[in-house]
Amino acid sequence: MERTGTILRGPEFDPIEGRVVVDDEGRIAAIEEESVESDDIILPAFVNAHTHIGDSIAKEAGGGLSLEELVAPPDGLKHRLLRAADRDELVSAMRRSLSFMEQAGTAACLDFREGDVEGVRMLEDAADGLEVDALSFARGSVDAMRAGDGFGASGANDSEFGDERAATREAGKPFGIHAGEVDESDIDPALDLEPDFLVHMVHPEPRHLERIADQEVPIVVCPRSNLVTDVGLSPYAELAERTTLALGTDNVMLNSPSMFREMEFLAKLSALPADEILRMATLNGAEIADLEYGLLEPGREARLLVLDGDSDNLAGARDPVRAVVRRAGVDDVREVVYGVGGDGERND
């Protein structure tokens, strides 16, 4: 299998004209630079590094509520709605969100999964037959972590999480934790756990920035969510100077799980360059979860996003990386390639 067009190759997304050749095992066999007739733009499929898709039954249900009123256990709005819904309703709603992500070029999402072991099973059922990798960063128990792909802690002010952190090390799975979303009080105890990644980090103080740099802990930022919940915005440039940043869409109650929208939003409210934001949406999220895609290089698993570079929206773009980050959308998706047997043109 091969795809031709402008290929955003390597970690710098150097645009080259040519073809991507995928072997029978679903890996990139070669990237060949040559003149081609295609106007397509080929890039790595996205990795959405932080989602809560269990809330897909409650889209736009929380207008005017604070973050605590929306999501705080046990009586935040999301928890009341989740308790009131039956299993089939929850699985069906999650499947719709995963289907949208698949159509919009997302290869994987790192989902902080409520509901203990049963929550993991529900996400597996929701993803059954889809191409997107729905990874469960489970919470509720060590057993849930073992059933899933890692542990996703709510925040160090909620519990100590020492046992869960030790268990993830033993299991060889990643441990992530929310930190610094509402204020700075949970940042130091979160860092004390030596997590594999942090989520949000809206309110770091200078000493936290130094700890983050010293520990080299990646951070997943969620700008649209932070704006909607009125907690503030992360110091993106200061964080990027010190560690690796990845990008997530957070709670489906508040935002569509569109990485296109998240990239555009971040690009237009921050000084981060377009190539850095595209790495946040692809390679950096893949590395947090130890995935073999997120980059177009020979030997990598072939998870490709193919955009119509001649769409009314993208035609005439002088800088393909900026166009992808600041302008492209789901309507520009021509195809998402998911390796062996998994390439399929998008159904309109």
mmCIF file of C-alpha atoms in Angstrom:
data_model
loop_
_atom_site.group_PDB
_atom_site.id
_atom_site.type_symbol
_atom_site.label_atom_id
_atom_site.label_comp_id
_atom_site.label_asym_id
_atom_site.label_seq_id
_atom_site.Cartn_x
_atom_site.Cartn_y
_atom_site.Cartn_z
ATOM 1 C CA MET A 1 0.000 0.000 0.000
ATOM 2 C CA GLU A 2 1.191 3.508 -0.693
ATOM 3 C CA ARG A 3 -0.106 7.063 -0.360
ATOM 4 C CA THR A 4 1.229 10.084 -2.235
ATOM 5 C CA GLY A 5 1.251 13.805 -1.570
ATOM 6 C CA THR A 6 3.062 16.268 0.669
ATOM 7 C CA ILE A 7 4.450 14.178 3.522
ATOM 8 C CA LEU A 8 5.140 15.780 6.906
ATOM 9 C CA ARG A 9 8.138 13.637 7.722
ATOM 10 C CA GLY A 10 9.972 13.087 10.986
ATOM 11 C CA PRO A 11 9.785 14.928 14.300
ATOM 12 C CA GLU A 12 10.243 18.317 12.596
ATOM 13 C CA PHE A 13 7.447 17.594 10.075
ATOM 14 C CA ASP A 14 9.661 18.493 7.134
ATOM 15 C CA PRO A 15 7.321 18.709 4.115
ATOM 16 C CA ILE A 16 8.497 16.574 1.213
ATOM 17 C CA GLU A 17 6.724 15.640 -1.978
ATOM 18 C CA GLY A 18 6.579 11.908 -2.524
ATOM 19 C CA ARG A 19 5.107 8.625 -1.376
ATOM 20 C CA VAL A 20 4.701 6.675 1.859
ATOM 21 C CA VAL A 21 5.022 2.913 1.355
ATOM 22 C CA VAL A 22 3.381 0.640 3.947
ATOM 23 C CA ASP A 23 4.419 -3.012 4.152
ATOM 24 C CA ASP A 24 2.223 -6.065 4.708
ATOM 25 C CA GLU A 25 2.791 -5.856 8.469
ATOM 26 C CA GLY A 26 1.369 -2.363 8.655
ATOM 27 C CA ARG A 27 4.655 -0.538 9.117
ATOM 28 C CA ILE A 28 6.142 2.278 7.100
ATOM 29 C CA ALA A 29 8.601 0.583 4.758
ATOM 30 C CA ALA A 30 9.838 3.698 2.989
ATOM 31 C CA ILE A 31 9.273 7.386 2.418
ATOM 32 C CA GLU A 32 10.368 8.215 -1.110
ATOM 33 C CA GLU A 33 10.899 11.779 -2.257
ATOM 34 C CA GLU A 34 9.728 12.311 -5.832
ATOM 35 C CA SER A 35 7.375 14.406 -7.906
ATOM 36 C CA VAL A 36 3.742 13.281 -7.591
ATOM 37 C CA GLU A 37 0.409 14.578 -8.853
ATOM 38 C CA SER A 38 -1.447 14.378 -5.530
ATOM 39 C CA ASP A 39 -2.331 17.493 -3.516
ATOM 40 C CA ASP A 40 -2.925 15.425 -0.371
ATOM 41 C CA ILE A 41 -1.179 16.245 2.897
ATOM 42 C CA ILE A 42 -0.010 13.164 4.809
ATOM 43 C CA LEU A 43 0.803 13.363 8.502
ATOM 44 C CA PRO A 44 0.724 11.107 11.569
ATOM 45 C CA ALA A 45 -2.716 10.380 12.944
ATOM 46 C CA PHE A 46 -3.418 12.146 16.229
ATOM 47 C CA VAL A 47 -2.988 10.858 19.766
ATOM 48 C CA ASN A 48 -5.468 12.526 22.109
ATOM 49 C CA ALA A 49 -3.496 12.395 25.348
ATOM 50 C CA HIS A 50 -6.315 13.114 27.801
ATOM 51 C CA THR A 51 -10.019 12.315 27.507
ATOM 52 C CA HIS A 52 -13.001 11.550 29.687
ATOM 53 C CA ILE A 53 -15.365 10.025 27.147
ATOM 54 C CA GLY A 54 -17.531 8.349 29.805
ATOM 55 C CA ASP A 55 -19.324 11.683 29.994
ATOM 56 C CA SER A 56 -20.545 11.380 26.405
ATOM 57 C CA ILE A 57 -24.112 11.046 27.662
ATOM 58 C CA ALA A 58 -23.930 14.594 29.054
ATOM 59 C CA LYS A 59 -22.680 16.780 26.211
ATOM 60 C CA GLU A 60 -23.249 20.465 26.970
ATOM 61 C CA ALA A 61 -25.170 19.613 30.156
ATOM 62 C CA GLY A 62 -23.096 21.794 32.455
ATOM 63 C CA GLY A 63 -23.620 25.358 31.272
ATOM 64 C CA GLY A 64 -22.832 27.909 33.940
ATOM 65 C CA LEU A 65 -21.526 25.420 36.512
ATOM 66 C CA SER A 66 -18.148 25.560 38.210
ATOM 67 C CA LEU A 67 -15.592 22.771 37.798
ATOM 68 C CA GLU A 68 -16.492 21.386 41.206
ATOM 69 C CA GLU A 69 -20.200 21.440 40.411
ATOM 70 C CA LEU A 70 -19.507 19.691 37.117
ATOM 71 C CA VAL A 71 -17.138 16.867 38.037
ATOM 72 C CA ALA A 72 -16.431 16.644 41.778
ATOM 73 C CA PRO A 73 -17.345 13.236 43.244
ATOM 74 C CA PRO A 74 -19.746 12.033 44.432
ATOM 75 C CA ASP A 75 -22.432 14.584 43.583
ATOM 76 C CA GLY A 76 -21.051 16.628 40.696
ATOM 77 C CA LEU A 77 -23.361 16.749 37.698
ATOM 78 C CA LYS A 78 -21.423 14.164 35.699
ATOM 79 C CA HIS A 79 -21.553 11.629 38.545
ATOM 80 C CA ARG A 80 -25.297 12.066 38.993
ATOM 81 C CA LEU A 81 -25.878 11.594 35.279
ATOM 82 C CA LEU A 82 -23.601 8.558 35.137
ATOM 83 C CA ARG A 83 -25.443 6.904 38.025
ATOM 84 C CA ALA A 84 -28.772 7.528 36.330
ATOM 85 C CA ALA A 85 -27.742 5.971 33.002
ATOM 86 C CA ASP A 86 -27.796 2.270 32.226
ATOM 87 C CA ARG A 87 -24.840 0.377 30.830
ATOM 88 C CA ASP A 88 -26.071 0.166 27.254
ATOM 89 C CA GLU A 89 -26.677 3.911 27.166
ATOM 90 C CA LEU A 90 -23.190 4.659 28.464
ATOM 91 C CA VAL A 91 -21.455 2.266 26.062
ATOM 92 C CA SER A 92 -23.432 3.568 23.092
ATOM 93 C CA ALA A 93 -22.596 7.184 23.908
ATOM 94 C CA MET A 94 -18.887 6.402 24.312
ATOM 95 C CA ARG A 95 -18.903 4.548 21.012
ATOM 96 C CA ARG A 96 -20.302 7.618 19.258
ATOM 97 C CA SER A 97 -17.438 9.744 20.629
ATOM 98 C CA LEU A 98 -14.863 7.159 19.598
ATOM 99 C CA SER A 99 -16.398 6.976 16.127
ATOM 100 C CA PHE A 100 -16.116 10.740 15.804
ATOM 101 C CA MET A 101 -12.474 10.636 16.864
ATOM 102 C CA GLU A 102 -11.786 7.931 14.311
ATOM 103 C CA GLN A 103 -13.349 10.002 11.520
ATOM 104 C CA ALA A 104 -11.419 13.076 12.695
ATOM 105 C CA GLY A 105 -8.009 11.431 12.412
ATOM 106 C CA THR A 106 -7.326 10.207 15.943
ATOM 107 C CA ALA A 107 -5.402 6.944 16.233
ATOM 108 C CA ALA A 108 -5.548 6.676 20.030
ATOM 109 C CA CYS A 109 -6.968 8.340 23.120
ATOM 110 C CA LEU A 110 -5.719 8.081 26.688
ATOM 111 C CA ASP A 111 -8.954 7.922 28.635
ATOM 112 C CA PHE A 112 -9.086 8.489 32.391
ATOM 113 C CA ARG A 113 -11.641 5.769 33.011
ATOM 114 C CA GLU A 114 -14.030 5.865 35.939
ATOM 115 C CA GLY A 115 -15.995 2.828 37.084
ATOM 116 C CA ASP A 116 -13.253 0.475 38.241
ATOM 117 C CA VAL A 117 -12.879 -2.812 36.314
ATOM 118 C CA GLU A 118 -16.387 -2.554 34.901
ATOM 119 C CA GLY A 119 -15.520 0.883 33.515
ATOM 120 C CA VAL A 120 -12.584 -0.657 31.661
ATOM 121 C CA ARG A 121 -14.846 -3.352 30.231
ATOM 122 C CA MET A 122 -17.356 -0.741 29.103
ATOM 123 C CA LEU A 123 -14.694 1.160 27.186
ATOM 124 C CA GLU A 124 -13.536 -2.092 25.574
ATOM 125 C CA ASP A 125 -17.109 -2.782 24.471
ATOM 126 C CA ALA A 126 -17.495 0.764 23.163
ATOM 127 C CA ALA A 127 -14.322 0.421 21.077
ATOM 128 C CA ASP A 128 -15.063 -3.072 19.779
ATOM 129 C CA GLY A 129 -14.767 -3.123 15.988
ATOM 130 C CA LEU A 130 -13.374 0.409 15.756
ATOM 131 C CA GLU A 131 -9.840 1.222 14.666
ATOM 132 C CA VAL A 132 -9.043 3.873 17.292
ATOM 133 C CA ASP A 133 -7.022 2.601 20.262
ATOM 134 C CA ALA A 134 -9.073 3.514 23.344
ATOM 135 C CA LEU A 135 -6.596 3.158 26.224
ATOM 136 C CA SER A 136 -7.983 2.873 29.755
ATOM 137 C CA PHE A 137 -6.099 4.828 32.382
ATOM 138 C CA ALA A 138 -8.311 3.242 34.976
ATOM 139 C CA ARG A 139 -9.181 4.465 38.424
ATOM 140 C CA GLY A 140 -10.968 2.960 41.373
ATOM 141 C CA SER A 141 -8.606 0.103 42.220
ATOM 142 C CA VAL A 142 -5.333 -1.595 41.413
ATOM 143 C CA ASP A 143 -7.387 -4.351 39.754
ATOM 144 C CA ALA A 144 -8.798 -1.757 37.337
ATOM 145 C CA MET A 145 -5.288 -0.646 36.419
ATOM 146 C CA ARG A 146 -4.291 -4.242 35.784
ATOM 147 C CA ALA A 147 -7.356 -4.728 33.588
ATOM 148 C CA GLY A 148 -6.580 -1.547 31.652
ATOM 149 C CA ASP A 149 -3.551 0.209 30.229
ATOM 150 C CA GLY A 150 -2.441 2.309 33.186
ATOM 151 C CA PHE A 151 -3.725 4.332 36.136
ATOM 152 C CA GLY A 152 -5.266 7.804 35.865
ATOM 153 C CA ALA A 153 -5.452 9.483 39.271
ATOM 154 C CA SER A 154 -7.935 12.262 39.936
ATOM 155 C CA GLY A 155 -5.543 14.415 42.000
ATOM 156 C CA ALA A 156 -3.238 14.222 44.981
ATOM 157 C CA ASN A 157 -5.696 16.117 47.216
ATOM 158 C CA ASP A 158 -8.204 13.279 46.785
ATOM 159 C CA SER A 159 -5.967 10.432 47.987
ATOM 160 C CA GLU A 160 -2.324 9.517 48.512
ATOM 161 C CA PHE A 161 -2.229 7.042 45.584
ATOM 162 C CA GLY A 162 0.993 5.483 46.885
ATOM 163 C CA ASP A 163 -0.237 1.902 46.539
ATOM 164 C CA GLU A 164 -1.520 2.547 43.022
ATOM 165 C CA ARG A 165 1.779 4.126 42.012
ATOM 166 C CA ALA A 166 3.737 1.155 43.321
ATOM 167 C CA ALA A 167 1.401 -1.237 41.520
ATOM 168 C CA THR A 168 1.818 0.516 38.167
ATOM 169 C CA ARG A 169 5.594 0.248 38.486
ATOM 170 C CA GLU A 170 5.293 -3.448 39.205
ATOM 171 C CA ALA A 171 2.941 -3.917 36.255
ATOM 172 C CA GLY A 172 5.112 -1.822 33.925
ATOM 173 C CA LYS A 173 2.218 0.503 33.113
ATOM 174 C CA PRO A 174 2.106 4.324 33.087
ATOM 175 C CA PHE A 175 0.761 6.392 35.981
ATOM 176 C CA GLY A 176 -0.810 9.784 35.241
ATOM 177 C CA ILE A 177 -2.382 12.276 37.604
ATOM 178 C CA HIS A 178 -4.272 15.577 37.416
ATOM 179 C CA ALA A 179 -2.283 18.400 39.019
ATOM 180 C CA GLY A 180 -2.461 22.158 39.272
ATOM 181 C CA GLU A 181 -5.858 22.433 37.597
ATOM 182 C CA VAL A 182 -7.686 24.566 40.191
ATOM 183 C CA ASP A 183 -4.735 25.795 42.243
ATOM 184 C CA GLU A 184 -1.177 24.810 43.131
ATOM 185 C CA SER A 185 -1.948 22.817 46.280
ATOM 186 C CA ASP A 186 -1.784 19.359 44.691
ATOM 187 C CA ILE A 187 1.306 19.871 42.507
ATOM 188 C CA ASP A 188 4.046 18.961 44.999
ATOM 189 C CA PRO A 189 2.303 15.794 46.265
ATOM 190 C CA ALA A 190 1.652 14.764 42.663
ATOM 191 C CA LEU A 191 5.312 15.228 41.781
ATOM 192 C CA ASP A 192 6.301 13.294 44.918
ATOM 193 C CA LEU A 193 4.660 10.245 43.314
ATOM 194 C CA GLU A 194 7.115 10.497 40.392
ATOM 195 C CA PRO A 195 4.330 10.134 37.837
ATOM 196 C CA ASP A 196 4.878 9.212 34.227
ATOM 197 C CA PHE A 197 2.850 12.280 33.229
ATOM 198 C CA LEU A 198 0.797 15.124 34.680
ATOM 199 C CA VAL A 199 -2.436 16.593 33.337
ATOM 200 C CA HIS A 200 -3.402 20.310 33.208
ATOM 201 C CA MET A 201 -0.707 22.172 35.222
ATOM 202 C CA VAL A 202 -2.492 25.510 35.034
ATOM 203 C CA HIS A 203 -1.083 26.990 38.263
ATOM 204 C CA PRO A 204 2.605 26.066 38.673
ATOM 205 C CA GLU A 205 4.805 28.359 40.716
ATOM 206 C CA PRO A 206 8.501 28.851 39.853
ATOM 207 C CA ARG A 207 9.576 26.079 42.227
ATOM 208 C CA HIS A 208 7.151 23.672 40.541
ATOM 209 C CA LEU A 209 8.564 24.550 37.130
ATOM 210 C CA GLU A 210 12.024 23.649 38.371
ATOM 211 C CA ARG A 211 10.806 20.347 39.815
ATOM 212 C CA ILE A 212 9.097 19.537 36.537
ATOM 213 C CA ALA A 213 12.325 20.212 34.654
ATOM 214 C CA ASP A 214 14.407 18.189 37.105
ATOM 215 C CA GLN A 215 12.044 15.208 36.973
ATOM 216 C CA GLU A 216 11.527 15.524 33.191
ATOM 217 C CA VAL A 217 7.873 14.659 33.653
ATOM 218 C CA PRO A 218 5.680 15.205 30.554
ATOM 219 C CA ILE A 219 2.545 17.314 30.871
ATOM 220 C CA VAL A 220 -0.727 17.011 28.988
ATOM 221 C CA VAL A 221 -2.427 20.379 28.554
ATOM 222 C CA CYS A 222 -6.130 20.848 27.778
ATOM 223 C CA PRO A 223 -6.623 24.522 26.873
ATOM 224 C CA ARG A 224 -10.268 24.487 25.746
ATOM 225 C CA SER A 225 -11.375 22.646 28.871
ATOM 226 C CA ASN A 226 -9.430 24.971 31.154
ATOM 227 C CA LEU A 227 -11.049 27.978 29.516
ATOM 228 C CA VAL A 228 -14.564 26.558 29.745
ATOM 229 C CA THR A 229 -14.198 25.682 33.432
ATOM 230 C CA ASP A 230 -12.662 29.100 34.145
ATOM 231 C CA VAL A 231 -9.602 27.725 35.956
ATOM 232 C CA GLY A 232 -7.162 29.672 33.781
ATOM 233 C CA LEU A 233 -4.645 28.695 31.121
ATOM 234 C CA SER A 234 -1.346 26.895 31.542
ATOM 235 C CA PRO A 235 1.912 28.827 31.037
ATOM 236 C CA TYR A 236 2.507 26.933 27.817
ATOM 237 C CA ALA A 237 5.794 28.526 26.763
ATOM 238 C CA GLU A 238 7.337 28.187 30.221
ATOM 239 C CA LEU A 239 6.294 24.555 30.433
ATOM 240 C CA ALA A 240 7.525 23.797 26.916
ATOM 241 C CA GLU A 241 10.951 25.199 27.822
ATOM 242 C CA ARG A 242 11.245 22.660 30.625
ATOM 243 C CA THR A 243 9.540 19.462 29.523
ATOM 244 C CA THR A 244 7.574 17.616 26.842
ATOM 245 C CA LEU A 245 3.990 18.772 26.292
ATOM 246 C CA ALA A 246 1.156 16.716 24.844
ATOM 247 C CA LEU A 247 -2.374 17.765 23.972
ATOM 248 C CA GLY A 248 -5.755 16.460 25.138
ATOM 249 C CA THR A 249 -9.395 17.439 24.689
ATOM 250 C CA ASP A 250 -10.430 16.400 28.227
ATOM 251 C CA ASN A 251 -14.102 16.047 29.108
ATOM 252 C CA VAL A 252 -16.599 15.275 26.315
ATOM 253 C CA MET A 253 -19.240 16.968 28.435
ATOM 254 C CA LEU A 254 -17.476 20.266 27.742
ATOM 255 C CA ASN A 255 -15.682 19.864 24.400
ATOM 256 C CA SER A 256 -15.825 17.847 21.236
ATOM 257 C CA PRO A 257 -12.912 15.361 21.103
ATOM 258 C CA SER A 258 -11.496 17.120 18.043
ATOM 259 C CA MET A 259 -7.737 17.492 17.948
ATOM 260 C CA PHE A 260 -8.142 19.925 15.059
ATOM 261 C CA ARG A 261 -10.072 22.298 17.298
ATOM 262 C CA GLU A 262 -7.641 21.839 20.177
ATOM 263 C CA MET A 263 -4.620 22.607 17.997
ATOM 264 C CA GLU A 264 -6.188 25.677 16.433
ATOM 265 C CA PHE A 265 -7.263 27.019 19.807
ATOM 266 C CA LEU A 266 -3.812 26.569 21.322
ATOM 267 C CA ALA A 267 -2.080 28.021 18.255
ATOM 268 C CA LYS A 268 -4.134 31.197 18.385
ATOM 269 C CA LEU A 269 -3.897 31.870 22.114
ATOM 270 C CA SER A 270 -0.234 30.981 22.654
ATOM 271 C CA ALA A 271 3.146 31.746 21.157
ATOM 272 C CA LEU A 272 3.962 28.076 20.578
ATOM 273 C CA PRO A 273 5.076 27.385 16.997
ATOM 274 C CA ALA A 274 2.947 25.213 14.738
ATOM 275 C CA ASP A 275 5.419 22.323 14.562
ATOM 276 C CA GLU A 276 5.559 22.138 18.369
ATOM 277 C CA ILE A 277 1.768 22.010 18.594
ATOM 278 C CA LEU A 278 1.601 19.281 15.954
ATOM 279 C CA ARG A 279 4.157 17.241 17.952
ATOM 280 C CA MET A 280 1.948 17.729 21.019
ATOM 281 C CA ALA A 281 -0.975 16.266 19.081
ATOM 282 C CA THR A 282 0.936 13.283 17.658
ATOM 283 C CA LEU A 283 4.388 12.108 18.718
ATOM 284 C CA ASN A 284 4.429 13.417 22.286
ATOM 285 C CA GLY A 285 1.145 11.775 23.232
ATOM 286 C CA ALA A 286 2.248 8.537 21.588
ATOM 287 C CA GLU A 287 5.451 8.502 23.626
ATOM 288 C CA ILE A 288 3.557 8.913 26.905
ATOM 289 C CA ALA A 289 1.644 5.718 26.145
ATOM 290 C CA ASP A 290 4.637 3.947 24.545
ATOM 291 C CA LEU A 291 2.851 3.669 21.198
ATOM 292 C CA GLU A 292 4.752 2.866 18.021
ATOM 293 C CA TYR A 293 3.167 5.549 15.896
ATOM 294 C CA GLY A 294 2.846 9.345 16.016
ATOM 295 C CA LEU A 295 5.688 9.900 13.533
ATOM 296 C CA LEU A 296 6.232 9.291 9.841
ATOM 297 C CA GLU A 297 9.523 7.443 9.610
ATOM 298 C CA PRO A 298 10.467 4.000 8.199
ATOM 299 C CA GLY A 299 9.905 1.267 10.782
ATOM 300 C CA ARG A 300 7.077 3.060 12.565
ATOM 301 C CA GLU A 301 3.596 1.617 12.701
ATOM 302 C CA ALA A 302 1.567 3.185 9.902
ATOM 303 C CA ARG A 303 -1.144 5.353 11.427
ATOM 304 C CA LEU A 304 -1.586 8.010 8.769
ATOM 305 C CA LEU A 305 -3.936 10.944 8.413
ATOM 306 C CA VAL A 306 -4.506 12.007 4.812
ATOM 307 C CA LEU A 307 -5.958 15.475 4.236
ATOM 308 C CA ASP A 308 -7.318 16.861 0.995
ATOM 309 C CA GLY A 309 -4.866 19.646 0.321
ATOM 310 C CA ASP A 310 -7.064 20.848 -2.533
ATOM 311 C CA SER A 311 -10.175 21.301 -0.401
ATOM 312 C CA ASP A 312 -11.757 24.743 -0.477
ATOM 313 C CA ASN A 313 -10.370 25.257 3.024
ATOM 314 C CA LEU A 314 -6.758 24.173 2.401
ATOM 315 C CA ALA A 315 -6.152 25.010 -1.283
ATOM 316 C CA GLY A 316 -3.428 27.609 -1.661
ATOM 317 C CA ALA A 317 -1.870 27.075 1.780
ATOM 318 C CA ARG A 318 1.786 28.127 1.654
ATOM 319 C CA ASP A 319 2.849 26.367 4.859
ATOM 320 C CA PRO A 320 1.343 22.871 5.244
ATOM 321 C CA VAL A 321 2.240 22.528 8.935
ATOM 322 C CA ARG A 322 0.607 25.834 9.858
ATOM 323 C CA ALA A 323 -2.367 24.930 7.677
ATOM 324 C CA VAL A 324 -2.848 21.612 9.480
ATOM 325 C CA VAL A 325 -2.566 23.183 12.932
ATOM 326 C CA ARG A 326 -4.458 26.445 12.443
ATOM 327 C CA ARG A 327 -6.912 25.786 9.630
ATOM 328 C CA ALA A 328 -7.658 22.123 8.896
ATOM 329 C CA GLY A 329 -10.741 20.355 10.186
ATOM 330 C CA VAL A 330 -12.639 17.116 9.986
ATOM 331 C CA ASP A 331 -14.182 18.153 6.654
ATOM 332 C CA ASP A 332 -10.687 18.109 5.138
ATOM 333 C CA VAL A 333 -10.044 14.469 6.108
ATOM 334 C CA ARG A 334 -9.809 12.293 3.039
ATOM 335 C CA GLU A 335 -8.711 9.092 4.758
ATOM 336 C CA VAL A 336 -7.293 7.671 7.960
ATOM 337 C CA VAL A 337 -4.940 4.708 7.520
ATOM 338 C CA TYR A 338 -4.703 2.314 10.470
ATOM 339 C CA GLY A 339 -2.010 -0.085 9.297
ATOM 340 C CA VAL A 340 -2.751 -3.656 8.201
ATOM 341 C CA GLY A 341 -6.284 -4.122 7.010
ATOM 342 C CA GLY A 342 -7.296 -0.936 8.742
ATOM 343 C CA ASP A 343 -7.224 1.673 6.048
ATOM 344 C CA GLY A 344 -10.571 3.035 5.175
ATOM 345 C CA GLU A 345 -11.898 6.073 3.452
ATOM 346 C CA ARG A 346 -14.052 8.236 5.588
ATOM 347 C CA ASN A 347 -17.781 7.807 5.080
ATOM 348 C CA ASP A 348 -19.615 11.097 4.553
#
